[in-house]
PDB file of C-alpha atoms in Angstrom:
ATOM      1  CA  UNK A   1     118.262-101.335 175.272  1.00  0.00           C
ATOM      2  CA  UNK A   2     121.242 -99.288 174.037  1.00  0.00           C
ATOM      3  CA  UNK A   3     123.729-101.963 175.086  1.00  0.00           C
ATOM      4  CA  UNK A   4     121.605-104.632 173.448  1.00  0.00           C
ATOM      5  CA  UNK A   5     121.557-102.594 170.237  1.00  0.00           C
ATOM      6  CA  UNK A   6     125.299-102.023 170.225  1.00  0.00           C
ATOM      7  CA  UNK A   7     125.957-105.653 171.095  1.00  0.00           C
ATOM      8  CA  UNK A   8     123.671-106.904 168.368  1.00  0.00           C
ATOM      9  CA  UNK A   9     125.341-104.693 165.748  1.00  0.00           C
ATOM     10  CA  UNK A  10     128.757-105.939 166.873  1.00  0.00           C
ATOM     11  CA  UNK A  11     127.563-109.539 166.678  1.00  0.00           C
ATOM     12  CA  UNK A  12     126.058-108.896 163.242  1.00  0.00           C
ATOM     13  CA  UNK A  13     129.357-107.490 162.001  1.00  0.00           C
ATOM     14  CA  UNK A  14     131.232-110.470 163.441  1.00  0.00           C
ATOM     15  CA  UNK A  15     128.774-112.820 161.756  1.00  0.00           C
ATOM     16  CA  UNK A  16     129.252-110.982 158.456  1.00  0.00           C
ATOM     17  CA  UNK A  17     133.024-111.211 158.781  1.00  0.00           C
ATOM     18  CA  UNK A  18     132.811-114.961 159.419  1.00  0.00           C
ATOM     19  CA  UNK A  19     130.501-115.405 156.427  1.00  0.00           C
ATOM     20  CA  UNK A  20     132.878-113.477 154.182  1.00  0.00           C
ATOM     21  CA  UNK A  21     135.838-115.562 155.312  1.00  0.00           C
ATOM     22  CA  UNK A  22     134.126-118.863 154.634  1.00  0.00           C
ATOM     23  CA  UNK A  23     131.821-118.059 151.687  1.00  0.00           C
ATOM     24  CA  UNK A  24     133.501-115.151 149.907  1.00  0.00           C
ATOM     25  CA  UNK A  25     132.851-116.498 146.412  1.00  0.00           C
ATOM     26  CA  UNK A  26     129.119-116.897 146.947  1.00  0.00           C
ATOM     27  CA  UNK A  27     128.353-113.501 148.491  1.00  0.00           C
ATOM     28  CA  UNK A  28     127.983-110.035 146.948  1.00  0.00           C
ATOM     29  CA  UNK A  29     130.267-107.114 147.842  1.00  0.00           C
ATOM     30  CA  UNK A  30     131.721-106.771 151.328  1.00  0.00           C
ATOM     31  CA  UNK A  31     129.851-103.530 151.936  1.00  0.00           C
ATOM     32  CA  UNK A  32     126.507-105.209 151.239  1.00  0.00           C
ATOM     33  CA  UNK A  33     127.320-108.170 153.464  1.00  0.00           C
ATOM     34  CA  UNK A  34     128.409-106.021 156.409  1.00  0.00           C
ATOM     35  CA  UNK A  35     125.389-103.746 156.099  1.00  0.00           C
ATOM     36  CA  UNK A  36     122.996-106.701 155.852  1.00  0.00           C
ATOM     37  CA  UNK A  37     124.556-108.472 158.827  1.00  0.00           C
ATOM     38  CA  UNK A  38     124.452-105.399 161.051  1.00  0.00           C
ATOM     39  CA  UNK A  39     120.918-104.378 160.081  1.00  0.00           C
ATOM     40  CA  UNK A  40     119.620-107.952 160.278  1.00  0.00           C
ATOM     41  CA  UNK A  41     121.021-108.372 163.774  1.00  0.00           C
ATOM     42  CA  UNK A  42     119.647-104.997 164.829  1.00  0.00           C
ATOM     43  CA  UNK A  43     116.212-105.953 163.547  1.00  0.00           C
ATOM     44  CA  UNK A  44     116.529-109.305 165.332  1.00  0.00           C
ATOM     45  CA  UNK A  45     117.336-107.545 168.598  1.00  0.00           C
ATOM     46  CA  UNK A  46     114.380-105.208 168.152  1.00  0.00           C
ATOM     47  CA  UNK A  47     112.023-108.065 167.372  1.00  0.00           C
ATOM     48  CA  UNK A  48     113.234-110.263 170.224  1.00  0.00           C
ATOM     49  CA  UNK A  49     113.164-107.368 172.686  1.00  0.00           C
ATOM     50  CA  UNK A  50     109.615-106.530 171.594  1.00  0.00           C
ATOM     51  CA  UNK A  51     108.453-110.094 172.130  1.00  0.00           C
ATOM     52  CA  UNK A  52     110.251-110.857 175.408  1.00  0.00           C
ATOM     53  CA  UNK A  53     110.334-107.418 176.991  1.00  0.00           C
ATOM     54  CA  UNK A  54     113.108-105.860 179.051  1.00  0.00           C
ATOM     55  CA  UNK A  55     115.370-107.925 181.264  1.00  0.00           C
ATOM     56  CA  UNK A  56     116.249-110.638 178.751  1.00  0.00           C
ATOM     57  CA  UNK A  57     119.531-109.337 177.366  1.00  0.00           C
ATOM     58  CA  UNK A  58     121.086-112.722 176.570  1.00  0.00           C
ATOM     59  CA  UNK A  59     117.969-113.986 174.818  1.00  0.00           C
ATOM     60  CA  UNK A  60     117.789-110.724 172.862  1.00  0.00           C
ATOM     61  CA  UNK A  61     121.364-111.150 171.643  1.00  0.00           C
ATOM     62  CA  UNK A  62     120.703-114.780 170.700  1.00  0.00           C
ATOM     63  CA  UNK A  63     117.652-113.690 168.710  1.00  0.00           C
ATOM     64  CA  UNK A  64     119.735-110.986 167.045  1.00  0.00           C
ATOM     65  CA  UNK A  65     122.351-113.517 165.931  1.00  0.00           C
ATOM     66  CA  UNK A  66     119.746-115.947 164.645  1.00  0.00           C
ATOM     67  CA  UNK A  67     117.854-113.381 162.595  1.00  0.00           C
ATOM     68  CA  UNK A  68     121.116-111.847 161.386  1.00  0.00           C
ATOM     69  CA  UNK A  69     122.239-115.272 160.160  1.00  0.00           C
ATOM     70  CA  UNK A  70     118.939-115.824 158.361  1.00  0.00           C
ATOM     71  CA  UNK A  71     119.221-112.408 156.720  1.00  0.00           C
ATOM     72  CA  UNK A  72     122.769-113.145 155.579  1.00  0.00           C
ATOM     73  CA  UNK A  73     121.720-116.510 154.197  1.00  0.00           C
ATOM     74  CA  UNK A  74     119.371-114.701 151.823  1.00  0.00           C
ATOM     75  CA  UNK A  75     122.409-113.168 150.115  1.00  0.00           C
ATOM     76  CA  UNK A  76     123.995-116.508 149.199  1.00  0.00           C
ATOM     77  CA  UNK A  77     124.271-117.326 145.531  1.00  0.00           C
ATOM     78  CA  UNK A  78     124.114-120.906 144.269  1.00  0.00           C
ATOM     79  CA  UNK A  79     127.355-122.846 144.073  1.00  0.00           C
ATOM     80  CA  UNK A  80     129.249-123.213 140.816  1.00  0.00           C
ATOM     81  CA  UNK A  81     128.617-126.917 140.346  1.00  0.00           C
ATOM     82  CA  UNK A  82     126.255-127.880 137.605  1.00  0.00           C
ATOM     83  CA  UNK A  83     123.356-130.220 138.113  1.00  0.00           C
ATOM     84  CA  UNK A  84     123.276-133.176 135.797  1.00  0.00           C
ATOM     85  CA  UNK A  85     120.043-134.220 134.207  1.00  0.00           C
ATOM     86  CA  UNK A  86     118.832-137.741 134.437  1.00  0.00           C
ATOM     87  CA  UNK A  87     118.044-139.784 131.335  1.00  0.00           C
ATOM     88  CA  UNK A  88     114.334-139.845 132.217  1.00  0.00           C
ATOM     89  CA  UNK A  89     114.023-136.079 132.156  1.00  0.00           C
TER      90      UNK A  89
END
């Protein structure tokens, strides 16, 4: 379980780094993004490990990445483009 935890935190940090590189303008501060990615992946590993049980290290890491990505997606702000209203509205 310790290696799964460390691996999930490392994957969460890598996911946060990738999100900051591609969506820097739509995310809050770097510190918040890295903390959210690491904690989201750690929670994902805990949840997946609780559901599947021991002996499923790869599935636990996949679950950690998926839940970490969902947690990071909650930090995204809307884009800067404005929506145009239709004439009927």
